[in-house]
Short mmCIF file of C-alpha atoms and ligand atoms in Angstrom, two decimals:
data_model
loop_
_atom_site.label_atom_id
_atom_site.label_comp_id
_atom_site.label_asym_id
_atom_site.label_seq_id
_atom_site.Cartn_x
_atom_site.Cartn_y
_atom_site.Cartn_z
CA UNK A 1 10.87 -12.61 0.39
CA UNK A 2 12.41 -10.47 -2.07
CA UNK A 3 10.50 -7.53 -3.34
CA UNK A 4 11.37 -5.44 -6.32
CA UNK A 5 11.96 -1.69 -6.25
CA UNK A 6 8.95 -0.71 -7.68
CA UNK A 7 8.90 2.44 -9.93
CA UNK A 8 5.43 1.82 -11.97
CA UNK A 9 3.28 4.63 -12.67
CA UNK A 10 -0.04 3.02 -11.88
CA UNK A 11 -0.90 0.66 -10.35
CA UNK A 12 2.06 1.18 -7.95
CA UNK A 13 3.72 0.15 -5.23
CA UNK A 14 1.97 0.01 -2.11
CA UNK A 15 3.33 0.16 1.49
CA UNK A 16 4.28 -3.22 2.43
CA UNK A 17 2.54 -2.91 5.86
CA UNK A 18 -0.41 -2.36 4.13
CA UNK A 19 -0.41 -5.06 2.12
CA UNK A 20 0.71 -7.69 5.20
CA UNK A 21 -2.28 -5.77 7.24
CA UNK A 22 -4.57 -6.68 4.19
CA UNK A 23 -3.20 -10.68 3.99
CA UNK A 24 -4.00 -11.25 7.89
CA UNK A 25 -7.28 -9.81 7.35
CA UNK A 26 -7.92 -11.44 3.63
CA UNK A 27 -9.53 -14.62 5.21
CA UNK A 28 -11.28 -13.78 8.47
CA UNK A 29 -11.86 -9.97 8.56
CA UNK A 30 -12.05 -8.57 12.24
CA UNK A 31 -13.65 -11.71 13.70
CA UNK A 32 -16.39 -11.56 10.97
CA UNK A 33 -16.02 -15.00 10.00
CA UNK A 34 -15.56 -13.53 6.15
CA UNK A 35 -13.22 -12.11 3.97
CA UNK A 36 -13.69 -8.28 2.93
CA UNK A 37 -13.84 -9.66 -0.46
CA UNK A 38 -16.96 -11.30 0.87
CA UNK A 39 -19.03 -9.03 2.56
CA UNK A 40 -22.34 -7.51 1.38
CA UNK A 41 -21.70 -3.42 0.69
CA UNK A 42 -24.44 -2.78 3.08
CA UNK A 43 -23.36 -4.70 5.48
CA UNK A 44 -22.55 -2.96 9.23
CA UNK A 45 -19.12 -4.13 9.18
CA UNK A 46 -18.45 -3.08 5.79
CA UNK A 47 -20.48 0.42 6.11
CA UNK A 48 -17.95 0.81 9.18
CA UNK A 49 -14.67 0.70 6.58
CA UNK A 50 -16.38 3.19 4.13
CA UNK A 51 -17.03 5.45 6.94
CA UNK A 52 -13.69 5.06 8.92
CA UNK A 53 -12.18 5.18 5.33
CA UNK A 54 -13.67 8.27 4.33
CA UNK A 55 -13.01 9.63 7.70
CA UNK A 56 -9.67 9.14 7.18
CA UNK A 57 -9.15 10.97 4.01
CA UNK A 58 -10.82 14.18 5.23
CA UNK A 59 -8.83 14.06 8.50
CA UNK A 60 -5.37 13.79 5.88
CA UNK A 61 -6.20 15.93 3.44
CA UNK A 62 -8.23 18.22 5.44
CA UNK A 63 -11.47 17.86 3.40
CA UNK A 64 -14.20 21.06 4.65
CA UNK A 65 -17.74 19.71 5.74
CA UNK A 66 -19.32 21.84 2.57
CA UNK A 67 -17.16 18.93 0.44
CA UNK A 68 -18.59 15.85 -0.32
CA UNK A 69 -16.41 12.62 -0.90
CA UNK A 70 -16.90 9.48 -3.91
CA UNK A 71 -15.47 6.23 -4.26
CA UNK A 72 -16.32 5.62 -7.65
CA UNK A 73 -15.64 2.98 -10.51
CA UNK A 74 -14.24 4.06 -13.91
CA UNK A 75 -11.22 5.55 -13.25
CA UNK A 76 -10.04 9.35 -14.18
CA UNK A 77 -10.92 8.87 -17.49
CA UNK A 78 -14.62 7.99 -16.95
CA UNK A 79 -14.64 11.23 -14.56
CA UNK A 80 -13.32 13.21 -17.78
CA UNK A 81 -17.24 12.38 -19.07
CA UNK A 82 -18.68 12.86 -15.50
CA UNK A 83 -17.20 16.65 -14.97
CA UNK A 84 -18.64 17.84 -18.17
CA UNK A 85 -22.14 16.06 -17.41
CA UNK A 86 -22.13 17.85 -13.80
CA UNK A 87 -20.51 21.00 -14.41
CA UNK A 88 -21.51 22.37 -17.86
CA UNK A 89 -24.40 24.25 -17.02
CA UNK A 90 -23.69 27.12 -19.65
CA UNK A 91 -22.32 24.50 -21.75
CA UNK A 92 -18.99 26.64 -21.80
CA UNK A 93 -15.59 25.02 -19.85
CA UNK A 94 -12.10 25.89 -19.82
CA UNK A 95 -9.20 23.59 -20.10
CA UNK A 96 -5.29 23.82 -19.71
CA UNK A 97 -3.55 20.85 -21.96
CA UNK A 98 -0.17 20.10 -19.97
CA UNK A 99 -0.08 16.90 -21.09
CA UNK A 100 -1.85 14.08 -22.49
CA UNK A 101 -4.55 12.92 -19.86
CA UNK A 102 -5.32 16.81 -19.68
CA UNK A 103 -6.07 16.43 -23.35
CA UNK A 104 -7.75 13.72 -23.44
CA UNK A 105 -10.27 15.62 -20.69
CA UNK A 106 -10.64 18.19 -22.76
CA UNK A 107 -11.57 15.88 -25.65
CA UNK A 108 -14.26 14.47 -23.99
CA UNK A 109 -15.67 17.56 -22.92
CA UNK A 110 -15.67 19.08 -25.90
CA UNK A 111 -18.61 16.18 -26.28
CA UNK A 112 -20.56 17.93 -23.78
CA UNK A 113 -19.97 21.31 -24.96
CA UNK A 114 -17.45 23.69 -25.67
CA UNK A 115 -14.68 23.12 -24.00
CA UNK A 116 -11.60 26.04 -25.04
CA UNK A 117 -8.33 25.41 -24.82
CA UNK A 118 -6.93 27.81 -22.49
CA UNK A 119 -3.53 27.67 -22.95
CA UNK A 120 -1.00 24.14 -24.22
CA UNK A 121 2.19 23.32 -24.05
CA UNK A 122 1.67 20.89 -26.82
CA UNK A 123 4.40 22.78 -29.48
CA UNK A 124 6.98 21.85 -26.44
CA UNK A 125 5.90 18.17 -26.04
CA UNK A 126 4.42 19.09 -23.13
CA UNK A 127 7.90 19.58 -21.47
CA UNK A 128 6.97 22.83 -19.48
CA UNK A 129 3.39 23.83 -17.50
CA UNK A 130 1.72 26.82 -19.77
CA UNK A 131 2.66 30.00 -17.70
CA UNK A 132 0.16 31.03 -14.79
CA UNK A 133 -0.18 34.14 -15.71
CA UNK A 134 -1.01 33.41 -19.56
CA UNK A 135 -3.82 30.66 -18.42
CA UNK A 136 -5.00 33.79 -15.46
CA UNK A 137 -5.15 35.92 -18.75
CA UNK A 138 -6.84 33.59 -20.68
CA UNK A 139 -9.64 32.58 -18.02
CA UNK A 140 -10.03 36.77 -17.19
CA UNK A 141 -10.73 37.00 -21.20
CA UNK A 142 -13.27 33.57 -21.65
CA UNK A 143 -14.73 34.27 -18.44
CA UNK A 144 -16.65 36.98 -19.88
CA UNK A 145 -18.46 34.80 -21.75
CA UNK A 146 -19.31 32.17 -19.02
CA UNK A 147 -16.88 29.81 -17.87
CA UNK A 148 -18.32 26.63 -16.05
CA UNK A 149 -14.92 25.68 -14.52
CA UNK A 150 -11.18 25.03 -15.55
CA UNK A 151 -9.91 22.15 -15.76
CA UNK A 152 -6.09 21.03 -15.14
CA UNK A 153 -4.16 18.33 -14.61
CA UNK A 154 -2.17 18.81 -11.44
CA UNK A 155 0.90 16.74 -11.90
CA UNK A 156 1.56 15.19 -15.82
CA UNK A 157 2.22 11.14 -14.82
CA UNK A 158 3.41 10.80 -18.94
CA UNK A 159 5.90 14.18 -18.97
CA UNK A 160 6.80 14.36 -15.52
CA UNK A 161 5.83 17.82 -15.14
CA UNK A 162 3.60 19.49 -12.14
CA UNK A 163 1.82 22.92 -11.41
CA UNK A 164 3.71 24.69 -8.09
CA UNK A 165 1.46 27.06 -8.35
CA UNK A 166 -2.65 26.84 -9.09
CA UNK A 167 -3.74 29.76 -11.43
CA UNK A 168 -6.27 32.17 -10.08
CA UNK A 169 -9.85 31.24 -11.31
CA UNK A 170 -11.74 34.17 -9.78
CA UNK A 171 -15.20 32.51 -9.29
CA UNK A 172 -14.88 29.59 -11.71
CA UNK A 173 -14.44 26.44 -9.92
CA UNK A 174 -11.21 24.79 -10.33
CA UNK A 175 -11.35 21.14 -11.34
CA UNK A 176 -8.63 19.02 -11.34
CA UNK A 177 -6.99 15.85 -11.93
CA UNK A 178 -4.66 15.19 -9.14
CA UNK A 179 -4.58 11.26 -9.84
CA UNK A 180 -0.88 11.41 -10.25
CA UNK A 181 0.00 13.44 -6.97
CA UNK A 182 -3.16 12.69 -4.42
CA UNK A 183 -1.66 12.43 -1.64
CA UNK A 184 1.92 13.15 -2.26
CA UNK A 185 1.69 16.72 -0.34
CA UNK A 186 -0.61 18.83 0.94
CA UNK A 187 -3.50 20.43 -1.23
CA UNK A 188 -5.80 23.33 -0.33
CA UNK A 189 -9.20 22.00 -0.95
CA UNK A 190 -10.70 24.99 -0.78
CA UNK A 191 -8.49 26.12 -3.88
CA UNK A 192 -10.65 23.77 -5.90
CA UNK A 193 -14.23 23.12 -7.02
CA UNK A 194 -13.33 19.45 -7.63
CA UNK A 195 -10.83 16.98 -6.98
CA UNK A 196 -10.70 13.75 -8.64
CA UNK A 197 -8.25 10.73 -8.46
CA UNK A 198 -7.54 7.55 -9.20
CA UNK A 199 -6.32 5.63 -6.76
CA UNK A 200 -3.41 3.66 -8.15
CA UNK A 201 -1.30 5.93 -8.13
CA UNK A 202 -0.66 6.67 -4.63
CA UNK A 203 -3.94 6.28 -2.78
CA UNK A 204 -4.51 2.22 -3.13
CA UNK A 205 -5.39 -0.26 -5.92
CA UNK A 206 -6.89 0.03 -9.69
CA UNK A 207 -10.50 0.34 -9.60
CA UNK A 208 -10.85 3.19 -7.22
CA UNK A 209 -11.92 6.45 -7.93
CA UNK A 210 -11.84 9.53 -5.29
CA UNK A 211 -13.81 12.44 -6.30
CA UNK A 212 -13.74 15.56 -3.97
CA UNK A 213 -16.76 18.36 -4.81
CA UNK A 214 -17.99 21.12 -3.61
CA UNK A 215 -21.55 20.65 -2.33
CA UNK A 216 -22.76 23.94 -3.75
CA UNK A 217 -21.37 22.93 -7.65
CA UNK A 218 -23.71 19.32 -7.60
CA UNK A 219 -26.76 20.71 -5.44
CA UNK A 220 -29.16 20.72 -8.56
CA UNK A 221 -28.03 17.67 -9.63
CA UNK A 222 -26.24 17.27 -13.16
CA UNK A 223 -26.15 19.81 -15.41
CA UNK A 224 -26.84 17.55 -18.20
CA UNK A 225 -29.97 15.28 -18.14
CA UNK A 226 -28.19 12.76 -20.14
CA UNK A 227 -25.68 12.59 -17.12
CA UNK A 228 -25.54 8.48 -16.78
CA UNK A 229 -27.22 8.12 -13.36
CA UNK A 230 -23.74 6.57 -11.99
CA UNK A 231 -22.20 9.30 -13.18
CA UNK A 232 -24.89 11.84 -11.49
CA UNK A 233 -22.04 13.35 -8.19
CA UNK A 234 -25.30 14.31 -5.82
CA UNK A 235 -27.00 10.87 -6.68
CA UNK A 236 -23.79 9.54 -6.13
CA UNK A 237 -23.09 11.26 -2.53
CA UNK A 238 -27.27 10.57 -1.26
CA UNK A 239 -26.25 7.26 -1.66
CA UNK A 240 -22.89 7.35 0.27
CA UNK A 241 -21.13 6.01 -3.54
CA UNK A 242 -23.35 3.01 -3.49
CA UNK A 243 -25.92 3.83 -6.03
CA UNK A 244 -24.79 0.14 -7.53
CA UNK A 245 -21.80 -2.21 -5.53
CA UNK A 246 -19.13 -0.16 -5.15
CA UNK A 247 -15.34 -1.79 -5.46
CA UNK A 248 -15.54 -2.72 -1.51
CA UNK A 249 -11.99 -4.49 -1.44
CA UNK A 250 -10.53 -1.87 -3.36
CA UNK A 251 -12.38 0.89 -1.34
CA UNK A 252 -10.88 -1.38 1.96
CA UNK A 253 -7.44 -0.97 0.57
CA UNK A 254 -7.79 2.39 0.26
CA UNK A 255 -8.67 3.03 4.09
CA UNK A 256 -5.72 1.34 4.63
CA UNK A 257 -3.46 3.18 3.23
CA UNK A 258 -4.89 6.62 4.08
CA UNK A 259 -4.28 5.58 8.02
CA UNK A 260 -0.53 4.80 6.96
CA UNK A 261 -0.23 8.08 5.43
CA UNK A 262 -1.70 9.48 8.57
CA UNK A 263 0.38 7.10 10.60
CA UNK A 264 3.51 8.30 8.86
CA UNK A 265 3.06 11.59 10.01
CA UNK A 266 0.26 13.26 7.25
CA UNK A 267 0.97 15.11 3.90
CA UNK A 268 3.63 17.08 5.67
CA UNK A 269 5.76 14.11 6.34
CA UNK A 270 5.07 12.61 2.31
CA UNK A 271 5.74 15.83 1.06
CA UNK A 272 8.73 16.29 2.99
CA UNK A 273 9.88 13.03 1.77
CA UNK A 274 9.04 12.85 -2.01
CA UNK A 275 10.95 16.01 -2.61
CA UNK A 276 13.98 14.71 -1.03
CA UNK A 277 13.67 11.39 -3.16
CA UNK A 278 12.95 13.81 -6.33
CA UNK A 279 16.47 15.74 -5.48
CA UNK A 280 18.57 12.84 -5.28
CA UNK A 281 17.30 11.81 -8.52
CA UNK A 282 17.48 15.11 -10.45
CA UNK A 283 20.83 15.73 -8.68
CA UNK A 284 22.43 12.42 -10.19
CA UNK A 285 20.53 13.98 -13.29
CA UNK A 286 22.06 17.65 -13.37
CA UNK A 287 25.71 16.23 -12.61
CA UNK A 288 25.50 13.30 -15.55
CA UNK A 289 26.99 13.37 -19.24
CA UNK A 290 24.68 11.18 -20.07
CA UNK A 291 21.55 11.60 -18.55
CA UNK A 292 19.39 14.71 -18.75
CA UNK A 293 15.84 15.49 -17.85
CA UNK A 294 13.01 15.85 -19.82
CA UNK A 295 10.95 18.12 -18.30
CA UNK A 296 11.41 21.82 -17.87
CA UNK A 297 13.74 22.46 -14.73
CA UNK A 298 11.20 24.95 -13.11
CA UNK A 299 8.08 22.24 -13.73
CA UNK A 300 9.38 18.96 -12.82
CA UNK A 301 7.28 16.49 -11.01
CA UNK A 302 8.18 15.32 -7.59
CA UNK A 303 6.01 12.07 -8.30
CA UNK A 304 6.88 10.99 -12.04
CA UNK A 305 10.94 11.54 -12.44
CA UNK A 306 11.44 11.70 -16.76
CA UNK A 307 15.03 11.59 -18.47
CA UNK A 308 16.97 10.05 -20.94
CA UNK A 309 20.03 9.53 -22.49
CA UNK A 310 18.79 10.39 -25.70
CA UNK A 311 20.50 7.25 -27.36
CA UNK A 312 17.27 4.84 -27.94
CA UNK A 313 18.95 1.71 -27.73
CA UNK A 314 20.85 2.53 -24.45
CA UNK A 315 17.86 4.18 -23.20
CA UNK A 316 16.55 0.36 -23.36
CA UNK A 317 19.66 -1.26 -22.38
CA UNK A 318 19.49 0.72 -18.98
CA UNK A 319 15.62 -0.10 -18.25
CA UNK A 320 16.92 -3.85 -19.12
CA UNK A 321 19.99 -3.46 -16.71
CA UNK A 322 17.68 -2.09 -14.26
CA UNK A 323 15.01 -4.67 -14.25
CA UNK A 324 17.91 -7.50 -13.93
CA UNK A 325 19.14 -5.93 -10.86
CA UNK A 326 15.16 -5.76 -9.18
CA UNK A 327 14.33 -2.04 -10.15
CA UNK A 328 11.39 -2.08 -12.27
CA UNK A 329 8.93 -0.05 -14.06
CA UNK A 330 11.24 2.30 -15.11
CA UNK A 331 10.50 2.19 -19.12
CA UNK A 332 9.46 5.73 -20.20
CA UNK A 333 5.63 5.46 -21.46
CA UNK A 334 5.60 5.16 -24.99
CA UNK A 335 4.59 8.47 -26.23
CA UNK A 336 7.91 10.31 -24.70
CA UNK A 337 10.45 6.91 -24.52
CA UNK A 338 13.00 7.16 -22.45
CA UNK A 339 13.00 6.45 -18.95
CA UNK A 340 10.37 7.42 -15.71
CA UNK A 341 11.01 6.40 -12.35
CA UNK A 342 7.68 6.92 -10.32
CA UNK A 343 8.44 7.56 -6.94
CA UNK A 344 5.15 7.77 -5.16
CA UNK A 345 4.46 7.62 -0.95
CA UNK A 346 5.37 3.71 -1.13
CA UNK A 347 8.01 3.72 -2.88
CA UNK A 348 11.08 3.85 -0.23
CA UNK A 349 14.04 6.79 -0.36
CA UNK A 350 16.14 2.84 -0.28
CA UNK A 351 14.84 2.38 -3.75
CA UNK A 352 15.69 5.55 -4.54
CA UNK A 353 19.33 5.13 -3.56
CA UNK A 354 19.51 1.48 -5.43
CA UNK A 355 18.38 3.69 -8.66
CA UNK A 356 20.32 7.00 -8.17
CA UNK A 357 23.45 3.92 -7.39
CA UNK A 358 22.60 2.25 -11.07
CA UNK A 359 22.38 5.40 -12.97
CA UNK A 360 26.30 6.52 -11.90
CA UNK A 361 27.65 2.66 -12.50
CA UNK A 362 25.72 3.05 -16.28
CA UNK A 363 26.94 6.25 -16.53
CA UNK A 364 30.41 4.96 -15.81
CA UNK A 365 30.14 1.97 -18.06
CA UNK A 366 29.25 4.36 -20.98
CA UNK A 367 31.26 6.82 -20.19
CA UNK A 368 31.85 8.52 -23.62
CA UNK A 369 29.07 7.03 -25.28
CA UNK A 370 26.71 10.56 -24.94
CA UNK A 371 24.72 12.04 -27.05
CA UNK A 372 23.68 15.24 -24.67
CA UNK A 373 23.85 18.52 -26.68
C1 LIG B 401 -3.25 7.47 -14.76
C2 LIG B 401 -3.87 8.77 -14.99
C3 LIG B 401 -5.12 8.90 -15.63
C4 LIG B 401 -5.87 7.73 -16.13
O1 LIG B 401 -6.40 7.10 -15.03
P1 LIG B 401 -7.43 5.90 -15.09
O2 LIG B 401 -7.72 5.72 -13.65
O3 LIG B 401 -6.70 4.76 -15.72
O4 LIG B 401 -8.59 6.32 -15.89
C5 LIG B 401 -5.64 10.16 -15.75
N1 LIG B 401 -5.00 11.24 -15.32
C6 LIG B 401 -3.80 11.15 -14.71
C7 LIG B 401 -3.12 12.39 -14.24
C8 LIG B 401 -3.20 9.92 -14.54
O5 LIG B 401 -2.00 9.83 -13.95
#
């Protein structure tokens, strides 16, 4: 069996013990006589993998009882719609564009009501993370005429940016998008009014959605009564996410892979190791003549690695090169070009090495062939 070295940004790799775990159980699921795939959501056996799989996740991550937990359909983008519908009770919500998914949330809120731009980084193509203390100043000013919540996006899959460091939101809840690095260290619940994910990038297969909220922030129910009743968070956690059928394989998965992160030694250990795969990488970076980042040194992501050679058509050549010698994925997304090497929880530090190995050979192919300033 040869598998690649997988650097997609979503879906992603997954750990290959969780995937064998999944094939012995695809046909005959603990005995059951059925597949997962199978099973009716209300099932006892499959109520058992929500609840060991939600059990799971708060033991990791550390959840507090006053948070509730979703696995919903839809995706980030469909929770873009359902943060506005549950949060905008003044119908007034701040938002930090890092990057394009951040902007796209604050385009759909600004559907919902008025959502203000609290600070961009847009006039650096979203290279850098707006300054802390300009968004702090920002929220300290809005705030005074009602604030909802503020929403970021934790880590920037497209630039390959991430926040180090959450801004200060006094009493307005802090919502964020953490689809890009859930999981890949530790996070401070508590920090945040809402967490929201989708799973493929590090927490299990497309089609999963983990939303994290407060219990206090969804008590009354939505703050708009056009909220889609899927969409509606306190519906949603009555019902234990199963207001309709819920994405029970993908939910499965999911379980899965939360024990291997626990298994592997928690968000300690994944931190731990996702910076040292990051290093290697931006070290081969900061020593080439013909590679260079893209992000802003002090922002850079320790999930989504960005750089280029700034030469198009060898830009292309490498991600070619690459793909012929099993490393794939690695094709910058369109709207920055280049190249990204997602290195999520799954990926191994081995692929790591293959890649950090195929950027010096390249480099010493080309040798002379830069266009770095
Ligand atoms: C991938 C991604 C999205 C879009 O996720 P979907 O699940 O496809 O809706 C949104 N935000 C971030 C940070 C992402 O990485």
């Amino acid at each position: 069996m040869a598998r690649s070295h997988n650097f997609n940004p979503g879906p992603a790799a997954l750990p290959l013990a969780v995937l064998e775990e999944v094939q012995q159980e695809l046909v005959d699921y603990a005995g059951n006589g059925l597949s997962v795939l199978e099973m009716s959501h209300r099932s006892p056996a499959f109520m058992a993998i929500y609840e060991k799989t939600e059990a799971t996740l708060r033991s990791v991550l550390g959840i507090p009882e006053n948070y509730d937990v979703l696995f919903l359909s839809g995706g980030a983008t469909l929770e873009f719609a359902a943060v506005a519908m549950n949060l905008m009770r003044t119908g007034r919500a701040g938002y930090v564009a890092s990057g394009h998914f951040s902007s796209v949330a604050m385009r759909e809120g600004a559907k919902y009501g008025e959502a203000i731009c609290l600070a961009s980084s847009e006039e650096s193509d979203y290279a850098h993370i707006p300054a802390v203390a300009d968004v702090e100043a920002a929220i300290a000013r809005e705030a005074e005429q009602g604030l909802d919540y503020v929403h970021i996006c934790q880590n920037n899959t497209i630039y390959g940016t991430m926040w180090h460091e959450l801004p200060d939101t006094g009493d307005v809840p802090l919502v964020a998008d953490v689809s890009s690095c859930f999981l890949s260290l530790p996070l401070d619940v508590e920090r945040y009014g809402v967490i929201y994910a989708g799973a493929q990038k590090n927490a299990g297969p497309a089609g999963v959605t983990v939303v994290i909220c407060r219990h206090d922030l969804i008590a009354e129910g939505p703050a708009l009564s056009i909220c889609p009743s899927y969409l509606d968070w306190r519906r949603q956690t009555m019902q234990q996410s199963m207001l309709n059928t819920p994405n029970t394989f993908g939910i499965y998965v999911c379980g899965k892979v939360f024990q291997w992160v626990k298994d592997m030694g928690g968000l300690e250990a994944m931190e731990a190791r996702n910076r040292k795969k990051a290093a290697m990488l931006y070290d081969v970076i900061d020593h080439s003549e013909l590679f260079r980042g893209v992000a802003s040194v002090q922002d850079r992501s320790i999930a989504n690695v960005t750089f280029t050679t700034n030469i198009p058509e060898l830009d292309r050549e490498f991600v070619s090169e690459a793909a012929d010698a099993g490393l794939i994925g690695l094709g910058g997304h369109r709207l920055v070009g280049g190249m990204r090497a997602s290195i999520y929880n799954a990926v191994p530090k081995a692929s790591v090495e293959r890649l950090c190995g195929l950027m010096k050979e390249f480099e010493e192919l080309h040798a002379g062939t830069s266009a770095t300033e």
